[in-house]
């Protein structure tokens, strides 16, 4: 009896862990379903209400004080970033506010799920990381990225395709087959055969950044900006590993929260 109970408990724990990890990595719900704040697919208030990350979320985002992202990310704000890049940057004609807003339609949970001030902090955090990752929207492709495949063949569900390389591309520099795979499945493009489309289609490119954000960063924003650094590149930068990189991200974040008229909040570093 006791042994049976233990077995049942163990199976339950394993199932929960498996579900948690697969869904958290890939909340690519079939159309018509919402991705809940915990990363599960379904309908109704528990999925489409507060914290809903993607799919047909309630237009309000289900949250009290959410702001309109388009009202915060004005053309002047966007230009303030991209105008700092040289005219010959590959990202200059590629990254546009319109492309960001178009991709955002698929991620109505972005910048929602908290107070208006918290929304503005999330938007500031997203653009701080994007500014850092792309050099003010200069780069689409990782510098020197073509020298590496970024293929980890132990992720057999996302098999690398011969001749393709999964180096950093787009606003948050999507990297590795195990990120391209689930991103493509969720967004709806053949990411393993054609990863290069992330560098040629601005809508898909911004969607990959928002997909990564909603799956790996959105849920930690309440812990402060430092937790977002940890989620994006913590192993390489946090705990004193690369203080100058951390500091660069923090400075952009403080600048953008200041432009939006909110305090940066606690725990900005990592
Ligand atoms: C959100 O939408 C769902 C599904 O349409 C509905 O059941 C729920 O009442 C809505 N919740 C809010 C807070 O609007
Ligand atoms: C803040 O960012 C804007 C671009 O968005 C830039 O023009 C300005 O120089 C930055 N300010 C500081 C203090 O870095
Ligand atoms: C950015 O550059 C454009 C085109 O040169 C210009 O019209 C705009 O005023 C600039 N905006 C900012 C915020 O620097
Ligand atoms: C590939 O992923 C596995 C599982 O996460 C990890 O243990 C391994 O170190 C990775 N290999 C490379 C070359 O990154
Ligand atoms: C939002 O931030 C502003 C500026 O920092 C502050 O004055 C205001 O009290 C904050 N609102 C809430 C509800 O915390």
Short mmCIF file of C-alpha atoms and ligand atoms in Angstrom, two decimals:
data_model
loop_
_atom_site.label_atom_id
_atom_site.label_comp_id
_atom_site.label_asym_id
_atom_site.label_seq_id
_atom_site.Cartn_x
_atom_site.Cartn_y
_atom_site.Cartn_z
CA UNK A 1 0.00 0.00 0.00
CA UNK A 2 2.63 2.45 1.11
CA UNK A 3 4.78 1.42 -1.83
CA UNK A 4 1.92 1.88 -4.26
CA UNK A 5 1.15 5.32 -2.94
CA UNK A 6 4.77 6.32 -3.32
CA UNK A 7 4.77 5.07 -6.90
CA UNK A 8 1.65 7.05 -7.70
CA UNK A 9 3.11 10.13 -6.10
CA UNK A 10 6.34 9.74 -8.05
CA UNK A 11 4.52 9.32 -11.34
CA UNK A 12 2.51 12.43 -10.53
CA UNK A 13 5.61 14.45 -9.78
CA UNK A 14 7.31 13.24 -12.94
CA UNK A 15 4.29 14.04 -15.08
CA UNK A 16 4.06 17.50 -13.58
CA UNK A 17 7.76 18.09 -14.18
CA UNK A 18 7.54 16.84 -17.77
CA UNK A 19 4.49 18.93 -18.54
CA UNK A 20 6.03 21.95 -16.88
CA UNK A 21 9.23 21.73 -18.86
CA UNK A 22 7.81 20.91 -22.27
CA UNK A 23 5.07 23.50 -22.09
CA UNK A 24 7.27 26.18 -20.58
CA UNK A 25 9.66 25.73 -23.49
CA UNK A 26 6.91 25.75 -26.05
CA UNK A 27 3.52 27.23 -25.36
CA UNK A 28 2.72 27.03 -29.06
CA UNK A 29 -1.00 26.47 -28.66
CA UNK A 30 -3.23 25.43 -31.57
CA UNK A 31 -5.16 28.40 -32.91
CA UNK A 32 -8.15 29.31 -30.80
CA UNK A 33 -6.43 28.40 -27.53
CA UNK A 34 -4.83 30.79 -25.08
CA UNK A 35 -1.40 30.30 -23.49
CA UNK A 36 -2.00 30.82 -19.76
CA UNK A 37 0.32 32.69 -17.43
CA UNK A 38 1.69 29.30 -16.35
CA UNK A 39 2.34 28.23 -19.94
CA UNK A 40 -0.59 25.89 -20.57
CA UNK A 41 -3.00 25.89 -23.51
CA UNK A 42 -6.74 26.23 -22.98
CA UNK A 43 -9.78 28.48 -23.06
CA UNK A 44 -11.77 30.40 -20.48
CA UNK A 45 -10.71 32.86 -17.87
CA UNK A 46 -7.95 30.76 -16.34
CA UNK A 47 -6.14 30.70 -19.69
CA UNK A 48 -7.34 33.83 -21.52
CA UNK A 49 -7.63 36.13 -18.51
CA UNK A 50 -4.93 37.70 -16.37
CA UNK A 51 -1.38 36.96 -17.48
CA UNK A 52 -2.44 35.33 -20.74
CA UNK A 53 0.69 35.20 -22.91
CA UNK A 54 -0.48 34.42 -26.42
CA UNK A 55 -3.52 33.42 -28.44
CA UNK A 56 -6.97 35.02 -28.20
CA UNK A 57 -6.38 36.61 -24.79
CA UNK A 58 -9.08 38.94 -23.53
CA UNK A 59 -8.30 42.23 -25.20
CA UNK A 60 -7.73 43.95 -21.87
CA UNK A 61 -5.07 41.41 -21.11
CA UNK A 62 -7.27 40.65 -18.17
CA UNK A 63 -5.25 42.97 -16.02
CA UNK A 64 -6.24 46.07 -14.13
CA UNK A 65 -3.69 48.67 -15.04
CA UNK A 66 -2.10 47.42 -18.24
CA UNK A 67 -1.03 50.16 -20.60
CA UNK A 68 -1.34 50.28 -24.37
CA UNK A 69 2.09 49.15 -25.54
CA UNK A 70 1.75 51.19 -28.74
CA UNK A 71 1.18 54.34 -26.66
CA UNK A 72 4.39 53.71 -24.71
CA UNK A 73 6.53 52.61 -27.65
CA UNK A 74 6.06 55.81 -29.64
CA UNK A 75 7.81 56.48 -32.93
CA UNK A 76 10.00 58.99 -31.07
CA UNK A 77 11.01 56.36 -28.50
CA UNK A 78 11.81 53.84 -31.24
CA UNK A 79 13.73 56.43 -33.28
CA UNK A 80 15.66 57.50 -30.18
CA UNK A 81 17.20 54.04 -30.21
CA UNK A 82 17.63 53.25 -33.91
CA UNK A 83 18.78 56.75 -34.82
CA UNK A 84 21.98 56.00 -32.90
CA UNK A 85 23.09 53.41 -35.44
CA UNK A 86 25.09 54.22 -38.54
CA UNK A 87 23.16 54.48 -41.79
CA UNK A 88 24.85 51.42 -43.26
CA UNK A 89 23.76 49.06 -40.44
CA UNK A 90 21.94 45.98 -41.73
CA UNK A 91 19.22 46.52 -39.12
CA UNK A 92 18.40 50.06 -40.17
CA UNK A 93 15.85 49.37 -42.88
CA UNK A 94 14.80 46.11 -41.22
CA UNK A 95 13.73 46.84 -37.65
CA UNK A 96 10.75 49.19 -37.57
CA UNK A 97 8.19 50.20 -34.98
CA UNK A 98 5.48 49.01 -37.36
CA UNK A 99 7.02 45.52 -37.54
CA UNK A 100 7.28 45.40 -33.75
CA UNK A 101 3.61 46.39 -33.34
CA UNK A 102 2.51 43.92 -36.00
CA UNK A 103 4.32 41.03 -34.28
CA UNK A 104 2.94 42.20 -30.95
CA UNK A 105 -0.60 41.38 -32.13
CA UNK A 106 0.27 37.72 -31.59
CA UNK A 107 1.49 38.35 -28.02
CA UNK A 108 -1.21 40.37 -26.29
CA UNK A 109 0.12 39.32 -22.89
CA UNK A 110 3.33 41.29 -23.42
CA UNK A 111 3.49 44.26 -21.05
CA UNK A 112 0.31 43.13 -19.29
CA UNK A 113 -0.33 41.27 -16.12
CA UNK A 114 0.59 43.96 -13.62
CA UNK A 115 0.07 47.63 -12.84
CA UNK A 116 0.61 50.33 -15.45
CA UNK A 117 4.00 51.05 -13.89
CA UNK A 118 4.93 47.38 -14.05
CA UNK A 119 3.89 47.28 -17.72
CA UNK A 120 6.19 50.17 -18.48
CA UNK A 121 9.05 48.42 -16.68
CA UNK A 122 8.51 45.31 -18.78
CA UNK A 123 8.52 47.32 -22.01
CA UNK A 124 11.65 49.19 -20.88
CA UNK A 125 13.32 45.89 -20.02
CA UNK A 126 12.51 44.35 -23.41
CA UNK A 127 13.92 47.31 -25.32
CA UNK A 128 16.97 47.51 -23.02
CA UNK A 129 17.91 43.93 -23.87
CA UNK A 130 17.13 44.44 -27.55
CA UNK A 131 19.28 47.60 -27.62
CA UNK A 132 22.14 45.69 -26.04
CA UNK A 133 21.78 42.55 -28.16
CA UNK A 134 21.57 44.40 -31.48
CA UNK A 135 23.70 47.50 -30.79
CA UNK A 136 20.76 49.92 -31.08
CA UNK A 137 19.11 47.84 -33.83
CA UNK A 138 22.28 47.73 -35.93
CA UNK A 139 22.72 43.95 -36.10
CA UNK A 140 20.32 41.31 -37.34
CA UNK A 141 22.90 38.51 -37.55
CA UNK A 142 25.30 37.64 -34.75
CA UNK A 143 28.73 39.07 -35.46
CA UNK A 144 30.95 36.18 -36.53
CA UNK A 145 28.04 33.81 -35.90
CA UNK A 146 28.46 31.94 -39.18
CA UNK A 147 31.63 30.36 -37.81
CA UNK A 148 29.55 28.14 -35.50
CA UNK A 149 26.60 25.81 -36.06
CA UNK A 150 24.97 26.19 -32.64
CA UNK A 151 23.62 22.68 -33.04
CA UNK A 152 23.14 20.58 -29.93
CA UNK A 153 22.25 17.17 -31.27
CA UNK A 154 21.05 15.88 -27.91
CA UNK A 155 17.79 17.74 -28.58
CA UNK A 156 16.53 15.04 -30.92
CA UNK A 157 13.06 16.60 -31.19
CA UNK A 158 14.69 19.60 -32.90
CA UNK A 159 17.12 17.94 -35.32
CA UNK A 160 19.58 20.23 -37.06
CA UNK A 161 19.36 20.35 -40.84
CA UNK A 162 22.58 19.88 -42.78
CA UNK A 163 24.03 23.15 -43.96
CA UNK A 164 21.91 25.30 -41.63
CA UNK A 165 23.34 27.30 -38.75
CA UNK A 166 21.43 28.39 -35.70
CA UNK A 167 23.49 31.43 -34.70
CA UNK A 168 22.00 34.55 -33.15
CA UNK A 169 19.42 36.31 -35.30
CA UNK A 170 16.84 39.01 -34.65
CA UNK A 171 16.09 41.48 -31.84
CA UNK A 172 16.95 39.05 -29.02
CA UNK A 173 19.39 36.99 -31.08
CA UNK A 174 17.57 33.65 -31.13
CA UNK A 175 20.31 31.00 -30.94
CA UNK A 176 20.61 27.16 -30.95
CA UNK A 177 18.45 24.54 -32.64
CA UNK A 178 16.62 23.95 -29.35
CA UNK A 179 15.34 27.53 -29.41
CA UNK A 180 14.78 27.80 -33.17
CA UNK A 181 12.78 24.54 -33.12
CA UNK A 182 10.09 25.48 -30.60
CA UNK A 183 10.01 29.12 -31.80
CA UNK A 184 9.23 27.99 -35.35
CA UNK A 185 6.63 25.53 -34.18
CA UNK A 186 4.90 28.19 -32.10
CA UNK A 187 5.11 31.01 -34.65
CA UNK A 188 4.48 28.82 -37.68
CA UNK A 189 7.58 28.76 -39.87
CA UNK A 190 10.06 26.06 -40.77
CA UNK A 191 12.80 27.26 -38.45
CA UNK A 192 15.11 24.25 -38.63
CA UNK A 193 15.21 24.11 -42.45
CA UNK A 194 15.15 27.87 -42.86
CA UNK A 195 16.55 29.67 -39.81
CA UNK A 196 17.69 32.50 -42.09
CA UNK A 197 14.14 33.78 -42.40
CA UNK A 198 14.55 35.26 -38.90
CA UNK A 199 17.02 37.66 -40.53
CA UNK A 200 14.96 38.47 -43.62
CA UNK A 201 11.35 38.71 -42.42
CA UNK A 202 10.92 41.52 -39.84
CA UNK A 203 7.55 40.20 -38.62
CA UNK A 204 8.93 36.72 -37.90
CA UNK A 205 12.07 38.27 -36.46
CA UNK A 206 10.18 40.35 -33.88
CA UNK A 207 7.92 37.37 -33.19
CA UNK A 208 10.93 35.23 -32.25
CA UNK A 209 12.00 37.89 -29.75
CA UNK A 210 8.50 38.17 -28.28
CA UNK A 211 8.14 34.37 -28.25
CA UNK A 212 11.37 34.03 -26.27
CA UNK A 213 10.36 36.87 -23.97
CA UNK A 214 6.90 35.48 -23.22
CA UNK A 215 8.22 31.97 -22.62
CA UNK A 216 11.40 32.70 -20.69
CA UNK A 217 11.39 36.27 -19.36
CA UNK A 218 7.85 37.63 -18.88
CA UNK A 219 7.20 35.56 -15.77
CA UNK A 220 10.25 36.87 -13.88
CA UNK A 221 9.78 40.59 -14.54
CA UNK A 222 8.16 41.03 -11.13
CA UNK A 223 11.44 39.93 -9.54
CA UNK A 224 13.24 42.96 -10.98
CA UNK A 225 15.36 43.71 -14.04
CA UNK A 226 18.24 41.57 -12.72
CA UNK A 227 16.09 38.45 -13.07
CA UNK A 228 15.52 39.27 -16.75
CA UNK A 229 19.29 39.42 -17.32
CA UNK A 230 19.59 36.07 -15.60
CA UNK A 231 16.87 34.63 -17.85
CA UNK A 232 18.51 35.90 -21.04
CA UNK A 233 22.24 35.41 -20.44
CA UNK A 234 22.71 34.75 -16.75
CA UNK A 235 25.16 31.89 -17.04
CA UNK A 236 27.57 34.05 -19.02
CA UNK A 237 27.09 37.42 -17.31
CA UNK A 238 25.65 37.26 -13.78
CA UNK A 239 27.49 36.69 -10.47
CA UNK A 240 30.34 38.94 -11.51
CA UNK A 241 31.16 37.07 -14.72
CA UNK A 242 30.68 40.02 -17.09
CA UNK A 243 29.90 43.14 -15.07
CA UNK A 244 30.36 45.48 -18.04
CA UNK A 245 27.68 43.64 -20.05
CA UNK A 246 25.33 43.65 -17.07
CA UNK A 247 25.99 47.32 -16.52
CA UNK A 248 25.28 48.17 -20.16
CA UNK A 249 21.90 46.42 -19.97
CA UNK A 250 21.08 48.19 -16.68
CA UNK A 251 21.96 51.62 -18.08
CA UNK A 252 19.60 51.17 -21.04
CA UNK A 253 16.90 49.93 -18.71
CA UNK A 254 17.27 52.94 -16.40
CA UNK A 255 17.23 55.29 -19.37
CA UNK A 256 14.02 53.79 -20.77
CA UNK A 257 12.18 53.61 -17.45
CA UNK A 258 13.10 57.25 -17.01
CA UNK A 259 11.73 58.08 -20.47
CA UNK A 260 8.50 56.28 -19.50
CA UNK A 261 8.28 58.14 -16.18
CA UNK A 262 8.60 55.17 -13.83
CA UNK A 263 11.23 54.15 -11.30
CA UNK A 264 13.41 51.16 -12.28
CA UNK A 265 12.22 49.16 -9.24
CA UNK A 266 14.37 46.93 -7.03
CA UNK A 267 16.95 44.26 -7.90
CA UNK A 268 18.04 45.75 -11.22
CA UNK A 269 21.33 43.88 -11.34
CA UNK A 270 22.36 40.22 -11.10
C1 LIG B 1 -11.87 36.26 -20.60
O1 LIG B 1 -12.35 35.49 -21.68
C2 LIG B 1 -12.84 34.23 -21.28
C3 LIG B 1 -13.08 33.41 -22.55
O2 LIG B 1 -13.73 34.19 -23.51
C4 LIG B 1 -14.08 34.44 -20.41
O3 LIG B 1 -14.58 33.20 -19.99
C5 LIG B 1 -13.70 35.27 -19.20
O4 LIG B 1 -14.81 35.60 -18.44
C6 LIG B 1 -12.97 36.56 -19.61
N1 LIG B 1 -12.43 37.18 -18.41
C7 LIG B 1 -12.33 38.49 -18.24
C8 LIG B 1 -11.66 38.94 -17.00
O5 LIG B 1 -12.73 39.30 -19.07
C1 LIG B 2 18.88 57.55 -23.37
O1 LIG B 2 18.50 56.94 -24.59
C2 LIG B 2 18.30 57.86 -25.64
C3 LIG B 2 17.79 57.07 -26.83
O2 LIG B 2 16.61 56.40 -26.52
C4 LIG B 2 19.57 58.58 -25.97
O3 LIG B 2 19.34 59.56 -26.97
C5 LIG B 2 20.11 59.24 -24.71
O4 LIG B 2 21.39 59.77 -24.98
C6 LIG B 2 20.22 58.25 -23.57
N1 LIG B 2 20.58 58.96 -22.37
C7 LIG B 2 21.58 58.55 -21.61
C8 LIG B 2 21.82 59.37 -20.38
O5 LIG B 2 22.23 57.58 -21.89
C1 LIG B 3 15.40 60.15 -36.03
O1 LIG B 3 15.78 60.35 -37.37
C2 LIG B 3 14.69 60.72 -38.20
C3 LIG B 3 15.16 60.69 -39.64
O2 LIG B 3 16.44 61.23 -39.75
C4 LIG B 3 14.23 62.10 -37.75
O3 LIG B 3 13.14 62.51 -38.55
C5 LIG B 3 13.78 62.02 -36.29
O4 LIG B 3 13.45 63.32 -35.81
C6 LIG B 3 14.85 61.43 -35.42
N1 LIG B 3 14.24 61.17 -34.12
C7 LIG B 3 14.89 61.17 -32.97
C8 LIG B 3 14.09 60.90 -31.74
O5 LIG B 3 16.09 61.36 -32.92
C1 LIG B 4 23.66 19.84 -25.18
O1 LIG B 4 22.56 19.82 -24.30
C2 LIG B 4 22.73 18.92 -23.21
C3 LIG B 4 21.42 18.89 -22.46
O2 LIG B 4 21.01 20.16 -22.05
C4 LIG B 4 23.90 19.39 -22.37
O3 LIG B 4 24.08 18.51 -21.30
C5 LIG B 4 25.15 19.45 -23.24
O4 LIG B 4 26.21 19.99 -22.50
C6 LIG B 4 24.91 20.28 -24.47
N1 LIG B 4 26.04 20.16 -25.36
C7 LIG B 4 26.61 21.21 -25.94
C8 LIG B 4 27.71 20.93 -26.88
O5 LIG B 4 26.25 22.37 -25.71
C1 LIG B 5 3.85 54.84 -10.74
O1 LIG B 5 5.11 55.50 -10.88
C2 LIG B 5 5.02 56.88 -10.62
C3 LIG B 5 6.38 57.48 -10.98
O2 LIG B 5 7.42 56.78 -10.33
C4 LIG B 5 4.62 57.13 -9.18
O3 LIG B 5 4.50 58.51 -8.92
C5 LIG B 5 3.30 56.45 -8.91
O4 LIG B 5 2.96 56.54 -7.55
C6 LIG B 5 3.36 54.97 -9.31
N1 LIG B 5 2.03 54.41 -9.22
C7 LIG B 5 1.79 53.33 -8.50
C8 LIG B 5 0.37 52.87 -8.48
O5 LIG B 5 2.67 52.74 -7.87
#
